[in-house]
Amino acid sequence: MDGGPPLASLQTFFDSTGSGPQPPFSESLIPYVAACISTGGIYLRSDVLKKGDETLPHRALLRATGIGDDDLKKPFIGIANSFNELIPGHIHLGELVSEVKRGIREAGGVPFEWGVPGICDGIAMHVSMRHSLPSREHIADNVELMVLSHSLDAWVGVTNCDKITPGMLMAAGRLDLPAIILTGGPMKAGRDGDEVYDLSSGFEAVGALKAGRMSIEEANRIERHSCPGPGSCSGMFTANSMACMTEALGMSLSGCATALAVSEGKREQAYLSGRRIVGLLSEGLKPSQIMTPEAFHNAIMVDMAIGGSTNVALHLPAIAGELGIDLTMGLFDEISRTTPNICHISPSGPHHMEDLDGAGGIPAVLNRLVDELKSAKTVDGRDILEIARSSPVRDGSVVRELGDPFFPEGGLAVLRGNMAKDSVIKQIAVSEEMMAHRGPAKVFDTEEGVLSAIGNGEIEEGDVVVINFMGPAGAPGMPEMLSPTAAIIGAGFTKVALVTDGRFSGATRGPCVGHVTPEAYIGGVIGLIRDGDIIEIDIPGRALNVEIADHELGSRRKKMSPPRRELTPFLRSYRDHVLRRC
């Protein structure tokens, strides 16, 4: 499937090819830049609207939006803007889009903006977290619908949070039109005197309150200071982890991931992203030439070095899948075993995103890893190796040398055993005494059940809390378990583990094993566990096992019945989608 020859530049392509008969436009050209030559000049995808008698009424509609004669000679550039007034990471995106538009116009393009939905996981978690992960596919579909329906030549994704950024990257791989992603930047860490807070401080305060370990006055202070303004939450949570992955993949400008939302540097990046998308179009540089297997290898390595969210192991394979690339959990674990963790950003350590930015950001991390990285193109116009070699580390206490890491392996570990074909844990956020643990199960199929059990004193040190039927089909929607994990920490437990077929927020810390597959709803062992069953977690040995005889598992499986969930039509459709893929 080829939409025409790649463009070195519009002019050189025209000069080298010469005139010829105009080829017909067909549905087969839709996902690609239609670099076609006619006697009238060069055809871009948008030329199907801008030229020809048949599309006169289409142009009439475009003129009604303010398009003039000069605009009809320029490339049409889409801007997928996830601005809304509900998410702190998105409330400033309208200002950034204004700069993106300015850059596009000055580079010779015509910008067209539309809205993309966004869910704040931190807000939705308490009410309807089941909708969050499914919104990722919805966002990718949104971009596909708008770009293809309106024959856009290229597009910019303006995003900032958990599912929005991976959804846009999935769309970039799916459409394979020139694209660039502008992530909106992290917020500052919250401060009150000498105290430093972030979102995880608020969640852990809930558990401390329930356990009587914190006063209401102190909790109110945390509430008022932990999220001080615009930007994605200030730790290495999922939003910032995926911003870092976007830059490491080569899909955003160098330095974009860590530049604070309120910084002048972020506004400059927005302007330059607008200019650069027109350059990417003229060069014919597409996401499939950037997001290569080598680029994904680099991104996983960066993730291990910075200690990103476990959700990265969920999103990178989905993005790669849109490009026909198979990323296995085995690759994540292989890279983790050889890549030391050199950054300790909250919740794993004391630093925040502003500290990483001050130390040189992702380019500084790349500098540390340069000898292990693979050559890969970036939207920046430079090879990732060139960026790495030219980017000094400005603070070695934040981005350590490989020979002096915070942890000798990467941030994530993949555990396997009779309880899981695959599961993921953020090992750098686990205390040394809990790197290996064996204890009795306390089983729940709702988060609320865990929170009630903590409040009622039913959880004891040494327990392994199991929350099952929380997977993509079981919940459905694979909600995050930040509320119970933070409540366990806040209540003062140091030897309680948690295992789930759901997932975790990047703000989660402690011995929390997620993404257990197969999930309970499709017959996974996690759905057969009962109170008192002994579970073994061995992070160095990469093992997750339950001490139940095979014949007993078989007997329990015959009696297993999933809990009934109230489903909206959207969630019912998502469950059907998941089950079709199983």
PDB file of N, CA, C and O in Angstrom, residues 234-287:
ATOM      1  N   SER A 234       3.209  16.215  38.957  1.00  0.00           N
ATOM      2  CA  SER A 234       4.633  16.551  38.926  1.00  0.00           C
ATOM      3  C   SER A 234       5.611  15.399  39.081  1.00  0.00           C
ATOM      4  O   SER A 234       6.815  15.582  38.937  1.00  0.00           O
ATOM      5  N   GLY A 235       5.124  14.186  39.378  1.00  0.00           N
ATOM      6  CA  GLY A 235       6.019  13.040  39.496  1.00  0.00           C
ATOM      7  C   GLY A 235       6.142  12.279  38.192  1.00  0.00           C
ATOM      8  O   GLY A 235       5.569  12.651  37.162  1.00  0.00           O
ATOM      9  N   MET A 236       6.892  11.165  38.246  1.00  0.00           N
ATOM     10  CA  MET A 236       7.023  10.295  37.082  1.00  0.00           C
ATOM     11  C   MET A 236       5.832   9.344  37.061  1.00  0.00           C
ATOM     12  O   MET A 236       5.954   8.127  37.167  1.00  0.00           O
ATOM     13  N   PHE A 237       4.643   9.974  36.973  1.00  0.00           N
ATOM     14  CA  PHE A 237       3.416   9.210  36.887  1.00  0.00           C
ATOM     15  C   PHE A 237       3.158   8.898  35.406  1.00  0.00           C
ATOM     16  O   PHE A 237       4.003   9.157  34.560  1.00  0.00           O
ATOM     17  N   THR A 238       1.990   8.367  35.065  1.00  0.00           N
ATOM     18  CA  THR A 238       1.795   7.887  33.692  1.00  0.00           C
ATOM     19  C   THR A 238       1.863   9.003  32.660  1.00  0.00           C
ATOM     20  O   THR A 238       2.453   8.840  31.592  1.00  0.00           O
ATOM     21  N   ALA A 239       1.259  10.148  32.949  1.00  0.00           N
ATOM     22  CA  ALA A 239       1.270  11.235  31.971  1.00  0.00           C
ATOM     23  C   ALA A 239       2.691  11.644  31.610  1.00  0.00           C
ATOM     24  O   ALA A 239       3.048  11.737  30.426  1.00  0.00           O
ATOM     25  N   ASN A 240       3.513  11.886  32.611  1.00  0.00           N
ATOM     26  CA  ASN A 240       4.890  12.295  32.338  1.00  0.00           C
ATOM     27  C   ASN A 240       5.726  11.146  31.797  1.00  0.00           C
ATOM     28  O   ASN A 240       6.634  11.362  30.982  1.00  0.00           O
ATOM     29  N   SER A 241       5.436   9.923  32.238  1.00  0.00           N
ATOM     30  CA  SER A 241       6.135   8.772  31.669  1.00  0.00           C
ATOM     31  C   SER A 241       5.892   8.700  30.170  1.00  0.00           C
ATOM     32  O   SER A 241       6.820   8.469  29.375  1.00  0.00           O
ATOM     33  N   MET A 242       4.645   8.898  29.746  1.00  0.00           N
ATOM     34  CA  MET A 242       4.334   8.811  28.312  1.00  0.00           C
ATOM     35  C   MET A 242       4.859  10.018  27.543  1.00  0.00           C
ATOM     36  O   MET A 242       5.188   9.908  26.365  1.00  0.00           O
ATOM     37  N   ALA A 243       4.959  11.175  28.187  1.00  0.00           N
ATOM     38  CA  ALA A 243       5.616  12.313  27.527  1.00  0.00           C
ATOM     39  C   ALA A 243       7.081  11.984  27.266  1.00  0.00           C
ATOM     40  O   ALA A 243       7.625  12.280  26.199  1.00  0.00           O
ATOM     41  N   CYS A 244       7.721  11.341  28.245  1.00  0.00           N
ATOM     42  CA  CYS A 244       9.122  10.935  28.077  1.00  0.00           C
ATOM     43  C   CYS A 244       9.259   9.887  26.989  1.00  0.00           C
ATOM     44  O   CYS A 244      10.223   9.905  26.202  1.00  0.00           O
ATOM     45  N   MET A 245       8.290   8.956  26.923  1.00  0.00           N
ATOM     46  CA  MET A 245       8.317   7.938  25.865  1.00  0.00           C
ATOM     47  C   MET A 245       8.129   8.575  24.492  1.00  0.00           C
ATOM     48  O   MET A 245       8.743   8.157  23.514  1.00  0.00           O
ATOM     49  N   THR A 246       7.277   9.582  24.417  1.00  0.00           N
ATOM     50  CA  THR A 246       7.051  10.270  23.141  1.00  0.00           C
ATOM     51  C   THR A 246       8.343  10.891  22.639  1.00  0.00           C
ATOM     52  O   THR A 246       8.688  10.780  21.456  1.00  0.00           O
ATOM     53  N   GLU A 247       9.077  11.540  23.537  1.00  0.00           N
ATOM     54  CA  GLU A 247      10.349  12.148  23.142  1.00  0.00           C
ATOM     55  C   GLU A 247      11.381  11.086  22.807  1.00  0.00           C
ATOM     56  O   GLU A 247      12.119  11.212  21.818  1.00  0.00           O
ATOM     57  N   ALA A 248      11.435  10.016  23.611  1.00  0.00           N
ATOM     58  CA  ALA A 248      12.404   8.952  23.352  1.00  0.00           C
ATOM     59  C   ALA A 248      12.113   8.223  22.047  1.00  0.00           C
ATOM     60  O   ALA A 248      13.034   7.748  21.365  1.00  0.00           O
ATOM     61  N   LEU A 249      10.838   8.137  21.674  1.00  0.00           N
ATOM     62  CA  LEU A 249      10.458   7.533  20.392  1.00  0.00           C
ATOM     63  C   LEU A 249      10.807   8.418  19.211  1.00  0.00           C
ATOM     64  O   LEU A 249      10.801   7.957  18.065  1.00  0.00           O
ATOM     65  N   GLY A 250      11.081   9.694  19.478  1.00  0.00           N
ATOM     66  CA  GLY A 250      11.395  10.627  18.407  1.00  0.00           C
ATOM     67  C   GLY A 250      10.207  11.382  17.868  1.00  0.00           C
ATOM     68  O   GLY A 250      10.312  12.037  16.835  1.00  0.00           O
ATOM     69  N   MET A 251       9.053  11.341  18.564  1.00  0.00           N
ATOM     70  CA  MET A 251       7.837  11.949  18.036  1.00  0.00           C
ATOM     71  C   MET A 251       7.541  13.338  18.596  1.00  0.00           C
ATOM     72  O   MET A 251       6.542  13.948  18.231  1.00  0.00           O
ATOM     73  N   SER A 252       8.391  13.845  19.495  1.00  0.00           N
ATOM     74  CA  SER A 252       8.263  15.234  19.936  1.00  0.00           C
ATOM     75  C   SER A 252       9.635  15.879  19.894  1.00  0.00           C
ATOM     76  O   SER A 252      10.658  15.184  19.840  1.00  0.00           O
ATOM     77  N   LEU A 253       9.659  17.193  19.912  1.00  0.00           N
ATOM     78  CA  LEU A 253      10.926  17.906  19.844  1.00  0.00           C
ATOM     79  C   LEU A 253      11.779  17.620  21.073  1.00  0.00           C
ATOM     80  O   LEU A 253      11.272  17.348  22.163  1.00  0.00           O
ATOM     81  N   SER A 254      13.064  17.713  20.903  1.00  0.00           N
ATOM     82  CA  SER A 254      13.999  17.449  21.990  1.00  0.00           C
ATOM     83  C   SER A 254      13.740  18.402  23.160  1.00  0.00           C
ATOM     84  O   SER A 254      13.627  19.610  22.983  1.00  0.00           O
ATOM     85  N   GLY A 255      13.627  17.857  24.360  1.00  0.00           N
ATOM     86  CA  GLY A 255      13.376  18.654  25.548  1.00  0.00           C
ATOM     87  C   GLY A 255      11.919  18.845  25.874  1.00  0.00           C
ATOM     88  O   GLY A 255      11.581  19.422  26.917  1.00  0.00           O
ATOM     89  N   CYS A 256      11.020  18.350  25.021  1.00  0.00           N
ATOM     90  CA  CYS A 256       9.588  18.620  25.181  1.00  0.00           C
ATOM     91  C   CYS A 256       9.009  17.966  26.432  1.00  0.00           C
ATOM     92  O   CYS A 256       8.164  18.544  27.111  1.00  0.00           O
ATOM     93  N   ALA A 257       9.453  16.768  26.769  1.00  0.00           N
ATOM     94  CA  ALA A 257       8.800  15.983  27.816  1.00  0.00           C
ATOM     95  C   ALA A 257       8.854  16.643  29.180  1.00  0.00           C
ATOM     96  O   ALA A 257       7.914  16.518  29.972  1.00  0.00           O
ATOM     97  N   THR A 258       9.944  17.326  29.496  1.00  0.00           N
ATOM     98  CA  THR A 258      10.135  17.820  30.864  1.00  0.00           C
ATOM     99  C   THR A 258       9.975  19.327  31.018  1.00  0.00           C
ATOM    100  O   THR A 258       9.956  19.815  32.149  1.00  0.00           O
ATOM    101  N   ALA A 259       9.883  20.078  29.935  1.00  0.00           N
ATOM    102  CA  ALA A 259       9.701  21.528  30.042  1.00  0.00           C
ATOM    103  C   ALA A 259       8.382  21.825  30.741  1.00  0.00           C
ATOM    104  O   ALA A 259       7.320  21.356  30.330  1.00  0.00           O
ATOM    105  N   LEU A 260       8.424  22.579  31.812  1.00  0.00           N
ATOM    106  CA  LEU A 260       7.237  22.835  32.624  1.00  0.00           C
ATOM    107  C   LEU A 260       6.125  23.500  31.821  1.00  0.00           C
ATOM    108  O   LEU A 260       6.379  24.323  30.930  1.00  0.00           O
ATOM    109  N   ALA A 261       4.898  23.154  32.185  1.00  0.00           N
ATOM    110  CA  ALA A 261       3.733  23.698  31.488  1.00  0.00           C
ATOM    111  C   ALA A 261       3.713  25.215  31.506  1.00  0.00           C
ATOM    112  O   ALA A 261       3.265  25.853  30.546  1.00  0.00           O
ATOM    113  N   VAL A 262       4.183  25.820  32.589  1.00  0.00           N
ATOM    114  CA  VAL A 262       4.104  27.274  32.743  1.00  0.00           C
ATOM    115  C   VAL A 262       5.353  27.982  32.233  1.00  0.00           C
ATOM    116  O   VAL A 262       5.475  29.200  32.379  1.00  0.00           O
ATOM    117  N   SER A 263       6.274  27.262  31.613  1.00  0.00           N
ATOM    118  CA  SER A 263       7.536  27.868  31.186  1.00  0.00           C
ATOM    119  C   SER A 263       7.432  28.524  29.816  1.00  0.00           C
ATOM    120  O   SER A 263       6.617  28.136  28.977  1.00  0.00           O
ATOM    121  N   GLU A 264       8.282  29.503  29.602  1.00  0.00           N
ATOM    122  CA  GLU A 264       8.364  30.130  28.285  1.00  0.00           C
ATOM    123  C   GLU A 264       8.913  29.135  27.279  1.00  0.00           C
ATOM    124  O   GLU A 264       8.573  29.175  26.085  1.00  0.00           O
ATOM    125  N   GLY A 265       9.753  28.222  27.756  1.00  0.00           N
ATOM    126  CA  GLY A 265      10.291  27.200  26.865  1.00  0.00           C
ATOM    127  C   GLY A 265       9.216  26.327  26.255  1.00  0.00           C
ATOM    128  O   GLY A 265       9.332  25.883  25.113  1.00  0.00           O
ATOM    129  N   LYS A 266       8.146  26.066  27.009  1.00  0.00           N
ATOM    130  CA  LYS A 266       7.054  25.252  26.470  1.00  0.00           C
ATOM    131  C   LYS A 266       6.327  25.995  25.358  1.00  0.00           C
ATOM    132  O   LYS A 266       5.941  25.395  24.341  1.00  0.00           O
ATOM    133  N   ARG A 267       6.134  27.293  25.506  1.00  0.00           N
ATOM    134  CA  ARG A 267       5.498  28.077  24.442  1.00  0.00           C
ATOM    135  C   ARG A 267       6.367  28.086  23.193  1.00  0.00           C
ATOM    136  O   ARG A 267       5.862  28.008  22.064  1.00  0.00           O
ATOM    137  N   GLU A 268       7.673  28.176  23.380  1.00  0.00           N
ATOM    138  CA  GLU A 268       8.570  28.139  22.229  1.00  0.00           C
ATOM    139  C   GLU A 268       8.507  26.779  21.529  1.00  0.00           C
ATOM    140  O   GLU A 268       8.504  26.698  20.303  1.00  0.00           O
ATOM    141  N   GLN A 269       8.425  25.699  22.318  1.00  0.00           N
ATOM    142  CA  GLN A 269       8.296  24.374  21.724  1.00  0.00           C
ATOM    143  C   GLN A 269       7.020  24.250  20.909  1.00  0.00           C
ATOM    144  O   GLN A 269       6.998  23.591  19.858  1.00  0.00           O
ATOM    145  N   ALA A 270       5.948  24.879  21.390  1.00  0.00           N
ATOM    146  CA  ALA A 270       4.684  24.849  20.649  1.00  0.00           C
ATOM    147  C   ALA A 270       4.843  25.528  19.298  1.00  0.00           C
ATOM    148  O   ALA A 270       4.418  24.998  18.257  1.00  0.00           O
ATOM    149  N   TYR A 271       5.448  26.699  19.301  1.00  0.00           N
ATOM    150  CA  TYR A 271       5.680  27.435  18.049  1.00  0.00           C
ATOM    151  C   TYR A 271       6.561  26.618  17.096  1.00  0.00           C
ATOM    152  O   TYR A 271       6.258  26.476  15.904  1.00  0.00           O
ATOM    153  N   LEU A 272       7.639  26.063  17.622  1.00  0.00           N
ATOM    154  CA  LEU A 272       8.565  25.304  16.779  1.00  0.00           C
ATOM    155  C   LEU A 272       7.928  24.011  16.275  1.00  0.00           C
ATOM    156  O   LEU A 272       8.235  23.560  15.160  1.00  0.00           O
ATOM    157  N   SER A 273       7.040  23.421  17.072  1.00  0.00           N
ATOM    158  CA  SER A 273       6.337  22.225  16.606  1.00  0.00           C
ATOM    159  C   SER A 273       5.447  22.562  15.418  1.00  0.00           C
ATOM    160  O   SER A 273       5.330  21.774  14.471  1.00  0.00           O
ATOM    161  N   GLY A 274       4.808  23.745  15.457  1.00  0.00           N
ATOM    162  CA  GLY A 274       4.001  24.183  14.326  1.00  0.00           C
ATOM    163  C   GLY A 274       4.828  24.374  13.071  1.00  0.00           C
ATOM    164  O   GLY A 274       4.433  23.970  11.973  1.00  0.00           O
ATOM    165  N   ARG A 275       5.976  24.992  13.220  1.00  0.00           N
ATOM    166  CA  ARG A 275       6.859  25.167  12.062  1.00  0.00           C
ATOM    167  C   ARG A 275       7.365  23.815  11.570  1.00  0.00           C
ATOM    168  O   ARG A 275       7.440  23.559  10.361  1.00  0.00           O
ATOM    169  N   ARG A 276       7.725  22.961  12.496  1.00  0.00           N
ATOM    170  CA  ARG A 276       8.365  21.709  12.120  1.00  0.00           C
ATOM    171  C   ARG A 276       7.426  20.755  11.389  1.00  0.00           C
ATOM    172  O   ARG A 276       7.866  19.995  10.526  1.00  0.00           O
ATOM    173  N   ILE A 277       6.116  20.786  11.697  1.00  0.00           N
ATOM    174  CA  ILE A 277       5.211  19.863  11.021  1.00  0.00           C
ATOM    175  C   ILE A 277       5.162  20.144   9.529  1.00  0.00           C
ATOM    176  O   ILE A 277       5.051  19.224   8.711  1.00  0.00           O
ATOM    177  N   VAL A 278       5.283  21.407   9.147  1.00  0.00           N
ATOM    178  CA  VAL A 278       5.320  21.725   7.721  1.00  0.00           C
ATOM    179  C   VAL A 278       6.619  21.203   7.112  1.00  0.00           C
ATOM    180  O   VAL A 278       6.637  20.708   5.983  1.00  0.00           O
ATOM    181  N   GLY A 279       7.701  21.278   7.883  1.00  0.00           N
ATOM    182  CA  GLY A 279       8.951  20.712   7.413  1.00  0.00           C
ATOM    183  C   GLY A 279       8.873  19.206   7.239  1.00  0.00           C
ATOM    184  O   GLY A 279       9.392  18.646   6.260  1.00  0.00           O
ATOM    185  N   LEU A 280       8.236  18.520   8.189  1.00  0.00           N
ATOM    186  CA  LEU A 280       8.088  17.067   8.077  1.00  0.00           C
ATOM    187  C   LEU A 280       7.293  16.695   6.831  1.00  0.00           C
ATOM    188  O   LEU A 280       7.601  15.704   6.149  1.00  0.00           O
ATOM    189  N   LEU A 281       6.279  17.499   6.524  1.00  0.00           N
ATOM    190  CA  LEU A 281       5.483  17.247   5.324  1.00  0.00           C
ATOM    191  C   LEU A 281       6.331  17.409   4.066  1.00  0.00           C
ATOM    192  O   LEU A 281       6.297  16.570   3.164  1.00  0.00           O
ATOM    193  N   SER A 282       7.106  18.478   4.016  1.00  0.00           N
ATOM    194  CA  SER A 282       7.915  18.726   2.823  1.00  0.00           C
ATOM    195  C   SER A 282       8.993  17.657   2.648  1.00  0.00           C
ATOM    196  O   SER A 282       9.384  17.333   1.524  1.00  0.00           O
ATOM    197  N   GLU A 283       9.457  17.097   3.769  1.00  0.00           N
ATOM    198  CA  GLU A 283      10.473  16.044   3.700  1.00  0.00           C
ATOM    199  C   GLU A 283       9.866  14.657   3.508  1.00  0.00           C
ATOM    200  O   GLU A 283      10.588  13.694   3.221  1.00  0.00           O
ATOM    201  N   GLY A 284       8.553  14.563   3.670  1.00  0.00           N
ATOM    202  CA  GLY A 284       7.906  13.265   3.553  1.00  0.00           C
ATOM    203  C   GLY A 284       8.278  12.312   4.668  1.00  0.00           C
ATOM    204  O   GLY A 284       8.239  11.089   4.503  1.00  0.00           O
ATOM    205  N   LEU A 285       8.628  12.848   5.847  1.00  0.00           N
ATOM    206  CA  LEU A 285       9.047  12.005   6.965  1.00  0.00           C
ATOM    207  C   LEU A 285       7.811  11.581   7.758  1.00  0.00           C
ATOM    208  O   LEU A 285       7.114  12.408   8.341  1.00  0.00           O
ATOM    209  N   LYS A 286       7.548  10.290   7.765  1.00  0.00           N
ATOM    210  CA  LYS A 286       6.325   9.743   8.351  1.00  0.00           C
ATOM    211  C   LYS A 286       6.619   8.998   9.657  1.00  0.00           C
ATOM    212  O   LYS A 286       7.753   8.577   9.891  1.00  0.00           O
ATOM    213  N   PRO A 287       5.603   8.806  10.485  1.00  0.00           N
ATOM    214  CA  PRO A 287       5.811   8.108  11.754  1.00  0.00           C
ATOM    215  C   PRO A 287       6.441   6.725  11.616  1.00  0.00           C
ATOM    216  O   PRO A 287       7.205   6.306  12.478  1.00  0.00           O
TER     217      PRO A 287
END
